[in-house]
PDB file of C-alpha atoms in Angstrom:
ATOM      1  CA  UNK A1261      89.561 114.752  91.688  1.00 58.00           C
ATOM      2  CA  UNK A1262      92.370 112.418  90.688  1.00 82.00           C
ATOM      3  CA  UNK A1263      95.029 113.549  93.140  1.00 95.00           C
ATOM      4  CA  UNK A1264      95.968 111.541  96.178  1.00 98.00           C
ATOM      5  CA  UNK A1265      96.537 112.474  99.791  1.00 99.00           C
ATOM      6  CA  UNK A1266      99.040 110.311 101.672  1.00 99.00           C
ATOM      7  CA  UNK A1267      98.341 110.170 105.400  1.00 99.00           C
ATOM      8  CA  UNK A1268     100.608 108.403 107.886  1.00 99.00           C
ATOM      9  CA  UNK A1269      99.166 107.079 111.124  1.00 98.00           C
ATOM     10  CA  UNK A1270      95.812 106.974 109.348  1.00 98.00           C
ATOM     11  CA  UNK A1271      94.243 103.921 110.988  1.00 97.00           C
ATOM     12  CA  UNK A1272      92.814 105.834 113.967  1.00 96.00           C
ATOM     13  CA  UNK A1273      92.593 109.162 115.758  1.00 97.00           C
ATOM     14  CA  UNK A1274      93.620 112.399 114.050  1.00 98.00           C
ATOM     15  CA  UNK A1275      95.009 110.585 111.013  1.00 98.00           C
ATOM     16  CA  UNK A1276      91.745 108.764 110.392  1.00 98.00           C
ATOM     17  CA  UNK A1277      89.765 111.985 110.879  1.00 98.00           C
ATOM     18  CA  UNK A1278      91.955 113.795 108.340  1.00 98.00           C
ATOM     19  CA  UNK A1279      91.589 110.919 105.875  1.00 99.00           C
ATOM     20  CA  UNK A1280      87.806 111.032 106.245  1.00 98.00           C
ATOM     21  CA  UNK A1281      87.746 114.804 105.769  1.00 98.00           C
ATOM     22  CA  UNK A1282      89.849 114.580 102.608  1.00 98.00           C
ATOM     23  CA  UNK A1283      87.757 111.706 101.233  1.00 98.00           C
ATOM     24  CA  UNK A1284      84.625 113.846 101.742  1.00 98.00           C
ATOM     25  CA  UNK A1285      86.332 116.499  99.601  1.00 97.00           C
ATOM     26  CA  UNK A1286      87.014 113.998  96.830  1.00 97.00           C
ATOM     27  CA  UNK A1287      90.674 113.213  97.428  1.00 98.00           C
ATOM     28  CA  UNK A1288      91.854 109.710  96.672  1.00 98.00           C
ATOM     29  CA  UNK A1289      93.759 108.319  99.637  1.00 99.00           C
ATOM     30  CA  UNK A1290      96.948 106.474 100.431  1.00 99.00           C
ATOM     31  CA  UNK A1291      96.646 105.249 104.001  1.00 99.00           C
ATOM     32  CA  UNK A1292      99.805 104.221 105.841  1.00 99.00           C
ATOM     33  CA  UNK A1293      99.803 102.622 109.294  1.00 98.00           C
ATOM     34  CA  UNK A1294     100.786  99.398 111.044  1.00 97.00           C
ATOM     35  CA  UNK A1295      97.417  97.646 111.199  1.00 96.00           C
ATOM     36  CA  UNK A1296      96.505  96.047 107.880  1.00 97.00           C
ATOM     37  CA  UNK A1297      93.089  95.000 109.217  1.00 98.00           C
ATOM     38  CA  UNK A1298      92.185  98.546 110.237  1.00 98.00           C
ATOM     39  CA  UNK A1299      93.477  99.905 106.919  1.00 98.00           C
ATOM     40  CA  UNK A1300      91.403  97.357 104.974  1.00 98.00           C
ATOM     41  CA  UNK A1301      88.289  98.384 106.931  1.00 98.00           C
ATOM     42  CA  UNK A1302      88.919 102.066 106.209  1.00 98.00           C
ATOM     43  CA  UNK A1303      89.599 101.353 102.537  1.00 99.00           C
ATOM     44  CA  UNK A1304      86.211  99.673 102.222  1.00 98.00           C
ATOM     45  CA  UNK A1305      84.419 102.345 104.255  1.00 98.00           C
ATOM     46  CA  UNK A1306      85.895 105.376 102.466  1.00 99.00           C
ATOM     47  CA  UNK A1307      85.669 103.961  98.952  1.00 98.00           C
ATOM     48  CA  UNK A1308      82.027 102.912  99.418  1.00 98.00           C
ATOM     49  CA  UNK A1309      80.897 106.016 101.306  1.00 98.00           C
ATOM     50  CA  UNK A1310      82.759 108.697  99.346  1.00 98.00           C
ATOM     51  CA  UNK A1311      83.464 107.026  95.996  1.00 98.00           C
ATOM     52  CA  UNK A1312      87.207 107.657  96.162  1.00 98.00           C
ATOM     53  CA  UNK A1313      90.112 105.372  95.406  1.00 98.00           C
ATOM     54  CA  UNK A1314      91.891 104.151  98.510  1.00 99.00           C
ATOM     55  CA  UNK A1315      95.303 102.512  98.502  1.00 99.00           C
ATOM     56  CA  UNK A1316      96.835 101.088 101.655  1.00 99.00           C
ATOM     57  CA  UNK A1317     100.413 100.426 102.687  1.00 99.00           C
ATOM     58  CA  UNK A1318     100.672  98.623 106.023  1.00 99.00           C
ATOM     59  CA  UNK A1319     104.099  99.138 107.571  1.00 98.00           C
ATOM     60  CA  UNK A1320     105.852 100.057 110.800  1.00 98.00           C
ATOM     61  CA  UNK A1321     107.095 103.578 110.140  1.00 98.00           C
ATOM     62  CA  UNK A1322     109.447 103.462 113.121  1.00 97.00           C
ATOM     63  CA  UNK A1323     111.679 101.162 111.062  1.00 97.00           C
ATOM     64  CA  UNK A1324     114.410 103.223 109.338  1.00 97.00           C
ATOM     65  CA  UNK A1325     113.927 103.294 105.574  1.00 97.00           C
ATOM     66  CA  UNK A1326     110.187 102.572 105.688  1.00 98.00           C
ATOM     67  CA  UNK A1327     109.294 106.033 104.374  1.00 98.00           C
ATOM     68  CA  UNK A1328     111.589 105.527 101.400  1.00 98.00           C
ATOM     69  CA  UNK A1329     109.813 102.239 100.592  1.00 98.00           C
ATOM     70  CA  UNK A1330     106.410 103.936 100.664  1.00 99.00           C
ATOM     71  CA  UNK A1331     107.640 106.809  98.480  1.00 98.00           C
ATOM     72  CA  UNK A1332     109.192 104.386  95.972  1.00 98.00           C
ATOM     73  CA  UNK A1333     105.903 102.448  95.844  1.00 99.00           C
ATOM     74  CA  UNK A1334     104.031 105.713  95.161  1.00 98.00           C
ATOM     75  CA  UNK A1335     106.471 106.601  92.374  1.00 97.00           C
ATOM     76  CA  UNK A1336     106.383 103.087  90.879  1.00 98.00           C
ATOM     77  CA  UNK A1337     102.575 103.244  90.756  1.00 97.00           C
ATOM     78  CA  UNK A1338     102.549 106.840  89.442  1.00 96.00           C
ATOM     79  CA  UNK A1339     100.176 108.021  92.158  1.00 97.00           C
ATOM     80  CA  UNK A1340      99.743 111.804  91.745  1.00 97.00           C
ATOM     81  CA  UNK A1341     100.195 112.691  95.415  1.00 98.00           C
ATOM     82  CA  UNK A1342      99.445 116.354  96.103  1.00 98.00           C
ATOM     83  CA  UNK A1343      99.003 116.175  99.887  1.00 99.00           C
ATOM     84  CA  UNK A1344     101.422 114.640 102.383  1.00 99.00           C
ATOM     85  CA  UNK A1345     100.276 114.456 105.988  1.00 99.00           C
ATOM     86  CA  UNK A1346     102.994 113.313 108.384  1.00 99.00           C
ATOM     87  CA  UNK A1347     100.796 112.355 111.309  1.00 98.00           C
ATOM     88  CA  UNK A1348     102.242 109.094 112.673  1.00 98.00           C
ATOM     89  CA  UNK A1349     103.832 109.484 116.067  1.00 96.00           C
ATOM     90  CA  UNK A1350     103.560 108.705 119.740  1.00 96.00           C
ATOM     91  CA  UNK A1351     104.840 109.803 123.118  1.00 95.00           C
ATOM     92  CA  UNK A1352     106.672 108.049 125.922  1.00 94.00           C
ATOM     93  CA  UNK A1353     105.641 109.352 129.348  1.00 93.00           C
ATOM     94  CA  UNK A1354     107.700 109.131 132.512  1.00 95.00           C
ATOM     95  CA  UNK A1355     110.985 110.126 134.077  1.00 94.00           C
ATOM     96  CA  UNK A1356     113.715 110.038 131.452  1.00 94.00           C
ATOM     97  CA  UNK A1357     115.982 107.678 133.391  1.00 95.00           C
ATOM     98  CA  UNK A1358     113.150 105.195 134.008  1.00 96.00           C
ATOM     99  CA  UNK A1359     112.259 104.625 130.355  1.00 96.00           C
ATOM    100  CA  UNK A1360     114.236 102.151 128.257  1.00 97.00           C
ATOM    101  CA  UNK A1361     116.550 103.966 125.876  1.00 97.00           C
ATOM    102  CA  UNK A1362     115.452 101.755 122.968  1.00 97.00           C
ATOM    103  CA  UNK A1363     111.855 102.862 123.470  1.00 97.00           C
ATOM    104  CA  UNK A1364     112.860 106.523 123.522  1.00 97.00           C
ATOM    105  CA  UNK A1365     115.027 106.167 120.404  1.00 97.00           C
ATOM    106  CA  UNK A1366     112.186 104.376 118.610  1.00 97.00           C
ATOM    107  CA  UNK A1367     109.870 107.291 119.404  1.00 98.00           C
ATOM    108  CA  UNK A1368     112.447 109.771 118.123  1.00 98.00           C
ATOM    109  CA  UNK A1369     112.868 107.735 114.922  1.00 98.00           C
ATOM    110  CA  UNK A1370     109.137 107.844 114.223  1.00 98.00           C
ATOM    111  CA  UNK A1371     108.437 111.382 115.402  1.00 98.00           C
ATOM    112  CA  UNK A1372     111.397 113.042 113.669  1.00 98.00           C
ATOM    113  CA  UNK A1373     113.423 110.929 111.250  1.00 98.00           C
ATOM    114  CA  UNK A1374     110.433 109.381 109.511  1.00 98.00           C
ATOM    115  CA  UNK A1375     108.923 112.837 108.961  1.00 99.00           C
ATOM    116  CA  UNK A1376     112.176 114.071 107.424  1.00 99.00           C
ATOM    117  CA  UNK A1377     112.456 110.942 105.257  1.00 98.00           C
ATOM    118  CA  UNK A1378     108.867 111.183 104.019  1.00 98.00           C
ATOM    119  CA  UNK A1379     109.248 114.855 103.215  1.00 98.00           C
ATOM    120  CA  UNK A1380     112.537 114.287 101.402  1.00 98.00           C
ATOM    121  CA  UNK A1381     111.403 111.307  99.336  1.00 98.00           C
ATOM    122  CA  UNK A1382     107.909 112.621  98.545  1.00 98.00           C
ATOM    123  CA  UNK A1383     108.996 116.111  97.449  1.00 97.00           C
ATOM    124  CA  UNK A1384     109.779 115.067  93.851  1.00 97.00           C
ATOM    125  CA  UNK A1385     106.263 113.615  93.525  1.00 97.00           C
ATOM    126  CA  UNK A1386     104.619 116.598  95.225  1.00 98.00           C
ATOM    127  CA  UNK A1387     106.483 119.085  93.019  1.00 97.00           C
ATOM    128  CA  UNK A1388     105.045 117.468  89.877  1.00 96.00           C
ATOM    129  CA  UNK A1389     101.545 118.575  90.890  1.00 96.00           C
ATOM    130  CA  UNK A1390     100.049 121.977  90.104  1.00 96.00           C
ATOM    131  CA  UNK A1391      99.543 122.541  93.831  1.00 97.00           C
ATOM    132  CA  UNK A1392     100.786 120.455  96.704  1.00 98.00           C
ATOM    133  CA  UNK A1393     100.798 120.586 100.471  1.00 98.00           C
ATOM    134  CA  UNK A1394     102.725 119.133 103.372  1.00 98.00           C
ATOM    135  CA  UNK A1395     101.145 118.999 106.810  1.00 98.00           C
ATOM    136  CA  UNK A1396     103.453 117.905 109.614  1.00 98.00           C
ATOM    137  CA  UNK A1397     101.522 117.238 112.806  1.00 97.00           C
ATOM    138  CA  UNK A1398     103.227 118.663 115.887  1.00 96.00           C
ATOM    139  CA  UNK A1399     101.755 119.410 119.310  1.00 94.00           C
ATOM    140  CA  UNK A1400     101.415 122.203 121.829  1.00 90.00           C
ATOM    141  CA  UNK A1401     104.170 120.272 123.616  1.00 91.00           C
ATOM    142  CA  UNK A1402     106.504 121.828 121.019  1.00 89.00           C
ATOM    143  CA  UNK A1403     106.260 125.115 122.922  1.00 91.00           C
ATOM    144  CA  UNK A1404     107.284 123.908 126.369  1.00 93.00           C
ATOM    145  CA  UNK A1405     109.759 121.757 128.218  1.00 88.00           C
ATOM    146  CA  UNK A1406     107.951 118.933 129.979  1.00 90.00           C
ATOM    147  CA  UNK A1407     109.860 117.087 132.720  1.00 91.00           C
ATOM    148  CA  UNK A1408     108.086 113.734 132.284  1.00 94.00           C
ATOM    149  CA  UNK A1409     107.554 114.071 128.538  1.00 94.00           C
ATOM    150  CA  UNK A1410     110.868 115.658 127.604  1.00 94.00           C
ATOM    151  CA  UNK A1411     111.839 113.758 124.459  1.00 95.00           C
ATOM    152  CA  UNK A1412     108.300 113.857 123.083  1.00 96.00           C
ATOM    153  CA  UNK A1413     108.198 117.633 123.554  1.00 96.00           C
ATOM    154  CA  UNK A1414     111.654 117.932 121.991  1.00 96.00           C
ATOM    155  CA  UNK A1415     110.596 115.815 119.011  1.00 96.00           C
ATOM    156  CA  UNK A1416     107.567 118.029 118.420  1.00 97.00           C
ATOM    157  CA  UNK A1417     109.698 121.184 118.766  1.00 97.00           C
ATOM    158  CA  UNK A1418     111.918 119.688 116.063  1.00 97.00           C
ATOM    159  CA  UNK A1419     108.877 119.146 113.804  1.00 98.00           C
ATOM    160  CA  UNK A1420     107.696 122.700 114.369  1.00 98.00           C
ATOM    161  CA  UNK A1421     111.102 124.176 113.553  1.00 98.00           C
ATOM    162  CA  UNK A1422     111.662 121.865 110.561  1.00 98.00           C
ATOM    163  CA  UNK A1423     108.241 122.704 109.133  1.00 98.00           C
ATOM    164  CA  UNK A1424     108.689 126.438 109.572  1.00 97.00           C
ATOM    165  CA  UNK A1425     112.038 126.152 107.827  1.00 96.00           C
ATOM    166  CA  UNK A1426     110.514 124.402 104.829  1.00 93.00           C
TER     167      UNK A1426
END
């Protein structure tokens, strides 16, 4: 298979598990996360174990415009991306008024805006493929209001609604 799957937040956890699963199925990978060392280790592991091509793009996706840079890099390198997995995200736990606003806004940037940016900028590449898929990772928190996890739950409700609308 020559198509690529781009997975954000792929250096550990669910993102890494999805990358491994896709590599087992023969997908080439584009791994995006903050830790270059972890990405390099996964590149070596997946390419040697599964015989797939693995590209890495270490970046902090909470920085506005980072998704556009990754998408431009994919286009410039003519990677035939047919799967986009928007997995990167995190939650801030605690009473709303006790958590620094900057930290909460950073979480919202990553959990919502980056997903929208990736989807927007990757769609032209995805639409060139015979079949393509977008998987936006949400949470069961999307279905409930959580007093000490309110903005996280709201960000995941946004992802659920946005994805259903697509």
